[in-house]
Amino acid sequence: MVSYVYRRALQSIVVLLGISAVVFVVTLLTGDPVRALLGEAATEADIQAYRAQLHLDKPLPIQYVMFLTRAVRLDFGDSLRYREPALDLVLERLPATLSLGGAALFVLLLFALPAGLLSAMKHGTLWDSLIQSVVLFMQSVPVFLSGVLLILLLGVHWQVLPTSGYGTLQHLVMPAATLGMYSAVRVARMLRASMLEVLDQHYVRTARAKGLPERAVSLKHALRNALIPVITLVGMETGMLLGASVVTETVFAWPGIGQLLVNAIYSRDFPLVQGAVLLIAFMFLIINLAVDLVYAVIDPRIRYG
Amino acid sequence: MRHIAVFMFVVVALAASFSLAAQAEEAQVTIALPADLDALDPHLTTNSMSWMMLANMFDTLVQLGPDGTYEPMLATSWSRVDDVTWRFQLREGVRFHNGEPFTARSVRYSFERLKDPELMSPAVATYRGSIEEIRVVDDYTVDVVTEQPYAPLLSLLGVLWIVPQDYIEEVGMREFARHPVGTGPYRFVEWRRGHQLVLEANPDYWAGEPEVKRVVFRPIPDASTRMAALLAGEVDIITVVPLDRLPELERNPNVYITSRPGELIYLGVNTFKEGLSDLRVRQALSHAIDVDAIIEALLMGRAVRANGPFFRTTPGYRADLPPYEYNPDKARQLLREAGVTNLRIELDVSPLQGVQKPQEVGEAIAGFLQDVGVQVQVNVLEPGAAIDKYGAREMDMYLFPWGSFPESGRHLQVLLHSEARGYYYKSEEADRLIDAYMAAVDPEERERIGRELHTFLYEDLPFIYMYEQEELYGVRSRIQWDPGVDFVIRAANIKLVQP
């Protein structure tokens, strides 16, 4: 197990290096930060001079080497816009991102597990259709709409929650619900499908045949096996909750990494883009590793040497 | 399932029952803007959104008054010594928030710091070709020397933020950028990026302590959310009100709408492109677009038709020039005369800071032009891409805004002088007039040359002239505030209305 984790950690470094190379090239190819930075009054000469100061006039391979030598020391340079070390700016957003992602994951599990299970166990009944309709409805409503509707209802009309912003637990409720529910519907569907498939298998029939109550059959025998693909999906969704929640963050003015990254992309602030993307990639790697380890816990057939 | 429903209900109810802690205090005012500031050091940004907030902490020598002329701030009076030298008397007894006295040295330092290569200030470009040096005459007198006669000097000094020399030299650039110190009506308390900037009233402010004791600036990027926060009473002022929802705000008794003259929107034309290089074609395009209809239908009437690249407050503005009338027949005839039949152009639009409904306006323009037989393809570009394409000289037509310093006329030089951004237009006559205009330090002479320049550009059509937007603010009725003519939100001007 330990040697497995060790091997995976080494692999992760290679993956991060690969991602950094891609990010570097893509950010530099997308455009030039200087024109936007210097404001309306800048002339062509000013722009060229400023480019030279940032070494943007050097050939791409040389810039890449300069980037790599700094990046291995976790130095991505200063953000062009904020003039602070890029990594600090990204890490500063980590608490907001983690709290939103964590709360959204909580909402996700809170809804998806019971909904998926119930739907599968009561397959073909009114319960099933009801849950499936709710799931379908929520999957069809984009976050920017459901978020705004929530704000209008709970924030403006009833005034029970703050409309937006960051700081207290109350601020967290609406964005976490919006974000969590959107991902939850996918997980609920996956769990239902996976359960239905497992419930059809021979060993389940055997369990039923030997007279176990249906509850024990579903929860003890079937669920464990049905969970494997669901955990994979939950892992991926968690990655999305942490790294790709930009719409939710924007709607609720939540100061997470997603907003920071998108603004950085708009202003071509490439040190910041590189730092943010690498941190998100890092989080994905951690989650993937965690998912793989959870497999072994749930399914004793899976062993890592 | 029932348990879950109950549980969810309890969670929501619990959250709600924690009384809404952030009920704003009486003397606190919260202001929501679409974006955060870039930096706390005013010399590290040229972004007007940042300056909008920083102007509450930092003063300048002069400030724009309600009538569009410059008034004393840290300078009490000034006069022109010769064509390139201006002498400023400084306010005595002013101190920075840390107690450091404000003197002529502070002024000189604030300018020289901008040019320090180590600072890499993006504002350097703003000063090129203008101020050469600032000389200390005595403790409370400075001479500002320009490289050549430079008419809009005051508007440049209006954003030369005065910073404390001793403090910065002592703590260093980074520390100053984390704990900024100015002479302004508000002192820095806290900045959490993406979340909020908190300022508190400076009790020792030279113009008196502001009535509002605490100001919070919050970035709320989404316009609907910004409006919701205003309606819920969480914020007191919002900027960039979504036009479509104006009626909703107008109906609400707890809020009111106020405005100031805003961005000038123009349709830039690549006059080097075949077809568009013909003046008759540009005239045809000007006649083909029903700008008034666009203002009424898309901008809810919240814009004033432009008759040139001049704001109404730009020196030399000719109010008597009639905007090009909407006349599609005339447009078709002009196109025929020019022998242009199958004109195809791309129109680039982008949600650049300050433009209202770029895509809708772009589509409307395309519709009007198609009506007279010009094929238009509208491209919607994200702002960075639009600016890149603009600089790469790859555009045919583009819908762009200009907002800063309308009273300086500097945009005429930056946008239209061939040695500045001659990306899409070059005219020796325009260059000559602009040079004279920028050098005319005598206000009357400047007005005269300005009128000549306006007339020339009105006829030569480097742009198709669109409109001057109104900048709209939504304000809670518990405060009284008038945005003035400046882009800055001066919290010190906010009055609390007694209930």
PDB file of N, CA and C in Angstrom, chain B residues 448-491:
ATOM      1  N   ARG B 448     -10.768  77.109 -29.416  1.00  0.00           N
ATOM      2  CA  ARG B 448     -10.854  77.448 -30.833  1.00  0.00           C
ATOM      3  C   ARG B 448     -10.321  76.284 -31.699  1.00  0.00           C
ATOM      4  N   ILE B 449      -9.119  75.785 -31.343  1.00  0.00           N
ATOM      5  CA  ILE B 449      -8.548  74.685 -32.131  1.00  0.00           C
ATOM      6  C   ILE B 449      -9.416  73.436 -31.991  1.00  0.00           C
ATOM      7  N   GLY B 450      -9.956  73.240 -30.777  1.00  0.00           N
ATOM      8  CA  GLY B 450     -10.834  72.090 -30.540  1.00  0.00           C
ATOM      9  C   GLY B 450     -12.025  72.103 -31.471  1.00  0.00           C
ATOM     10  N   ARG B 451     -12.604  73.265 -31.656  1.00  0.00           N
ATOM     11  CA  ARG B 451     -13.779  73.362 -32.544  1.00  0.00           C
ATOM     12  C   ARG B 451     -13.400  73.002 -33.972  1.00  0.00           C
ATOM     13  N   GLU B 452     -12.208  73.471 -34.358  1.00  0.00           N
ATOM     14  CA  GLU B 452     -11.731  73.166 -35.702  1.00  0.00           C
ATOM     15  C   GLU B 452     -11.521  71.650 -35.857  1.00  0.00           C
ATOM     16  N   LEU B 453     -10.932  71.066 -34.820  1.00  0.00           N
ATOM     17  CA  LEU B 453     -10.655  69.625 -34.838  1.00  0.00           C
ATOM     18  C   LEU B 453     -11.960  68.831 -34.878  1.00  0.00           C
ATOM     19  N   HIS B 454     -12.901  69.255 -34.057  1.00  0.00           N
ATOM     20  CA  HIS B 454     -14.191  68.565 -34.041  1.00  0.00           C
ATOM     21  C   HIS B 454     -14.834  68.618 -35.429  1.00  0.00           C
ATOM     22  N   THR B 455     -14.798  69.785 -36.049  1.00  0.00           N
ATOM     23  CA  THR B 455     -15.390  69.938 -37.377  1.00  0.00           C
ATOM     24  C   THR B 455     -14.712  68.999 -38.373  1.00  0.00           C
ATOM     25  N   PHE B 456     -13.380  68.973 -38.305  1.00  0.00           N
ATOM     26  CA  PHE B 456     -12.647  68.136 -39.262  1.00  0.00           C
ATOM     27  C   PHE B 456     -12.993  66.651 -39.078  1.00  0.00           C
ATOM     28  N   LEU B 457     -13.009  66.205 -37.827  1.00  0.00           N
ATOM     29  CA  LEU B 457     -13.255  64.776 -37.576  1.00  0.00           C
ATOM     30  C   LEU B 457     -14.714  64.410 -37.844  1.00  0.00           C
ATOM     31  N   TYR B 458     -15.584  65.368 -37.645  1.00  0.00           N
ATOM     32  CA  TYR B 458     -17.000  65.177 -37.965  1.00  0.00           C
ATOM     33  C   TYR B 458     -17.139  64.856 -39.444  1.00  0.00           C
ATOM     34  N   GLU B 459     -16.336  65.537 -40.247  1.00  0.00           N
ATOM     35  CA  GLU B 459     -16.450  65.342 -41.694  1.00  0.00           C
ATOM     36  C   GLU B 459     -15.629  64.167 -42.200  1.00  0.00           C
ATOM     37  N   ASP B 460     -14.473  63.924 -41.561  1.00  0.00           N
ATOM     38  CA  ASP B 460     -13.565  62.912 -42.110  1.00  0.00           C
ATOM     39  C   ASP B 460     -13.900  61.493 -41.648  1.00  0.00           C
ATOM     40  N   LEU B 461     -14.713  61.378 -40.599  1.00  0.00           N
ATOM     41  CA  LEU B 461     -15.245  60.090 -40.159  1.00  0.00           C
ATOM     42  C   LEU B 461     -14.226  58.966 -39.953  1.00  0.00           C
ATOM     43  N   PRO B 462     -13.245  59.160 -39.084  1.00  0.00           N
ATOM     44  CA  PRO B 462     -12.385  58.018 -38.731  1.00  0.00           C
ATOM     45  C   PRO B 462     -13.184  56.975 -37.956  1.00  0.00           C
ATOM     46  N   PHE B 463     -14.264  57.403 -37.343  1.00  0.00           N
ATOM     47  CA  PHE B 463     -15.213  56.520 -36.658  1.00  0.00           C
ATOM     48  C   PHE B 463     -16.609  56.828 -37.187  1.00  0.00           C
ATOM     49  N   ILE B 464     -17.503  55.875 -36.976  1.00  0.00           N
ATOM     50  CA  ILE B 464     -18.921  56.188 -37.085  1.00  0.00           C
ATOM     51  C   ILE B 464     -19.357  56.546 -35.669  1.00  0.00           C
ATOM     52  N   TYR B 465     -19.904  57.741 -35.495  1.00  0.00           N
ATOM     53  CA  TYR B 465     -20.176  58.222 -34.143  1.00  0.00           C
ATOM     54  C   TYR B 465     -21.492  57.671 -33.620  1.00  0.00           C
ATOM     55  N   MET B 466     -21.436  57.133 -32.414  1.00  0.00           N
ATOM     56  CA  MET B 466     -22.608  56.472 -31.865  1.00  0.00           C
ATOM     57  C   MET B 466     -23.246  57.312 -30.749  1.00  0.00           C
ATOM     58  N   TYR B 467     -22.836  57.115 -29.526  1.00  0.00           N
ATOM     59  CA  TYR B 467     -23.507  57.832 -28.438  1.00  0.00           C
ATOM     60  C   TYR B 467     -22.644  57.881 -27.192  1.00  0.00           C
ATOM     61  N   GLU B 468     -23.050  58.771 -26.284  1.00  0.00           N
ATOM     62  CA  GLU B 468     -22.403  58.872 -24.987  1.00  0.00           C
ATOM     63  C   GLU B 468     -23.360  58.235 -23.984  1.00  0.00           C
ATOM     64  N   GLN B 469     -22.909  57.149 -23.351  1.00  0.00           N
ATOM     65  CA  GLN B 469     -23.783  56.434 -22.415  1.00  0.00           C
ATOM     66  C   GLN B 469     -23.948  57.215 -21.112  1.00  0.00           C
ATOM     67  N   GLU B 470     -25.028  56.934 -20.437  1.00  0.00           N
ATOM     68  CA  GLU B 470     -25.145  57.410 -19.071  1.00  0.00           C
ATOM     69  C   GLU B 470     -24.618  56.311 -18.172  1.00  0.00           C
ATOM     70  N   GLU B 471     -23.844  56.706 -17.173  1.00  0.00           N
ATOM     71  CA  GLU B 471     -23.356  55.733 -16.199  1.00  0.00           C
ATOM     72  C   GLU B 471     -24.378  55.698 -15.066  1.00  0.00           C
ATOM     73  N   LEU B 472     -24.962  54.527 -14.848  1.00  0.00           N
ATOM     74  CA  LEU B 472     -26.084  54.460 -13.910  1.00  0.00           C
ATOM     75  C   LEU B 472     -25.677  53.841 -12.579  1.00  0.00           C
ATOM     76  N   TYR B 473     -26.199  54.421 -11.517  1.00  0.00           N
ATOM     77  CA  TYR B 473     -25.962  53.890 -10.184  1.00  0.00           C
ATOM     78  C   TYR B 473     -27.307  53.646  -9.510  1.00  0.00           C
ATOM     79  N   GLY B 474     -27.418  52.551  -8.787  1.00  0.00           N
ATOM     80  CA  GLY B 474     -28.586  52.315  -7.943  1.00  0.00           C
ATOM     81  C   GLY B 474     -28.188  52.613  -6.506  1.00  0.00           C
ATOM     82  N   VAL B 475     -28.999  53.395  -5.806  1.00  0.00           N
ATOM     83  CA  VAL B 475     -28.635  53.851  -4.468  1.00  0.00           C
ATOM     84  C   VAL B 475     -29.796  53.603  -3.507  1.00  0.00           C
ATOM     85  N   ARG B 476     -29.483  53.146  -2.304  1.00  0.00           N
ATOM     86  CA  ARG B 476     -30.514  53.004  -1.269  1.00  0.00           C
ATOM     87  C   ARG B 476     -30.957  54.381  -0.797  1.00  0.00           C
ATOM     88  N   SER B 477     -32.229  54.502  -0.489  1.00  0.00           N
ATOM     89  CA  SER B 477     -32.759  55.817  -0.103  1.00  0.00           C
ATOM     90  C   SER B 477     -32.241  56.295   1.240  1.00  0.00           C
ATOM     91  N   ARG B 478     -31.620  55.412   2.029  1.00  0.00           N
ATOM     92  CA  ARG B 478     -31.144  55.863   3.335  1.00  0.00           C
ATOM     93  C   ARG B 478     -29.906  56.740   3.224  1.00  0.00           C
ATOM     94  N   ILE B 479     -29.297  56.771   2.045  1.00  0.00           N
ATOM     95  CA  ILE B 479     -28.183  57.698   1.861  1.00  0.00           C
ATOM     96  C   ILE B 479     -28.480  58.635   0.707  1.00  0.00           C
ATOM     97  N   GLN B 480     -27.780  59.763   0.740  1.00  0.00           N
ATOM     98  CA  GLN B 480     -27.947  60.717  -0.340  1.00  0.00           C
ATOM     99  C   GLN B 480     -26.592  60.903  -0.997  1.00  0.00           C
ATOM    100  N   TRP B 481     -26.565  60.700  -2.297  1.00  0.00           N
ATOM    101  CA  TRP B 481     -25.274  60.747  -2.976  1.00  0.00           C
ATOM    102  C   TRP B 481     -25.474  61.111  -4.440  1.00  0.00           C
ATOM    103  N   ASP B 482     -24.605  61.991  -4.909  1.00  0.00           N
ATOM    104  CA  ASP B 482     -24.636  62.399  -6.312  1.00  0.00           C
ATOM    105  C   ASP B 482     -23.280  62.055  -6.927  1.00  0.00           C
ATOM    106  N   PRO B 483     -23.251  61.260  -7.990  1.00  0.00           N
ATOM    107  CA  PRO B 483     -21.960  60.815  -8.508  1.00  0.00           C
ATOM    108  C   PRO B 483     -21.113  61.922  -9.119  1.00  0.00           C
ATOM    109  N   GLY B 484     -21.663  63.108  -9.336  1.00  0.00           N
ATOM    110  CA  GLY B 484     -20.857  64.174  -9.925  1.00  0.00           C
ATOM    111  C   GLY B 484     -20.526  63.856 -11.369  1.00  0.00           C
ATOM    112  N   VAL B 485     -19.373  64.341 -11.844  1.00  0.00           N
ATOM    113  CA  VAL B 485     -19.019  64.081 -13.237  1.00  0.00           C
ATOM    114  C   VAL B 485     -17.819  63.146 -13.323  1.00  0.00           C
ATOM    115  N   ASP B 486     -17.233  62.854 -12.182  1.00  0.00           N
ATOM    116  CA  ASP B 486     -15.999  62.105 -12.108  1.00  0.00           C
ATOM    117  C   ASP B 486     -16.291  60.604 -12.105  1.00  0.00           C
ATOM    118  N   PHE B 487     -15.353  59.780 -12.523  1.00  0.00           N
ATOM    119  CA  PHE B 487     -15.577  58.337 -12.463  1.00  0.00           C
ATOM    120  C   PHE B 487     -15.425  57.806 -11.038  1.00  0.00           C
ATOM    121  N   VAL B 488     -14.815  58.617 -10.191  1.00  0.00           N
ATOM    122  CA  VAL B 488     -14.500  58.187  -8.831  1.00  0.00           C
ATOM    123  C   VAL B 488     -15.754  58.181  -7.955  1.00  0.00           C
ATOM    124  N   ILE B 489     -15.856  57.190  -7.065  1.00  0.00           N
ATOM    125  CA  ILE B 489     -16.925  57.208  -6.076  1.00  0.00           C
ATOM    126  C   ILE B 489     -16.351  57.804  -4.799  1.00  0.00           C
ATOM    127  N   ARG B 490     -16.669  59.060  -4.534  1.00  0.00           N
ATOM    128  CA  ARG B 490     -16.120  59.709  -3.346  1.00  0.00           C
ATOM    129  C   ARG B 490     -17.065  59.509  -2.173  1.00  0.00           C
ATOM    130  N   ALA B 491     -16.677  58.574  -1.296  1.00  0.00           N
ATOM    131  CA  ALA B 491     -17.543  58.240  -0.158  1.00  0.00           C
ATOM    132  C   ALA B 491     -17.703  59.434   0.774  1.00  0.00           C
TER     133      ALA B 491
END
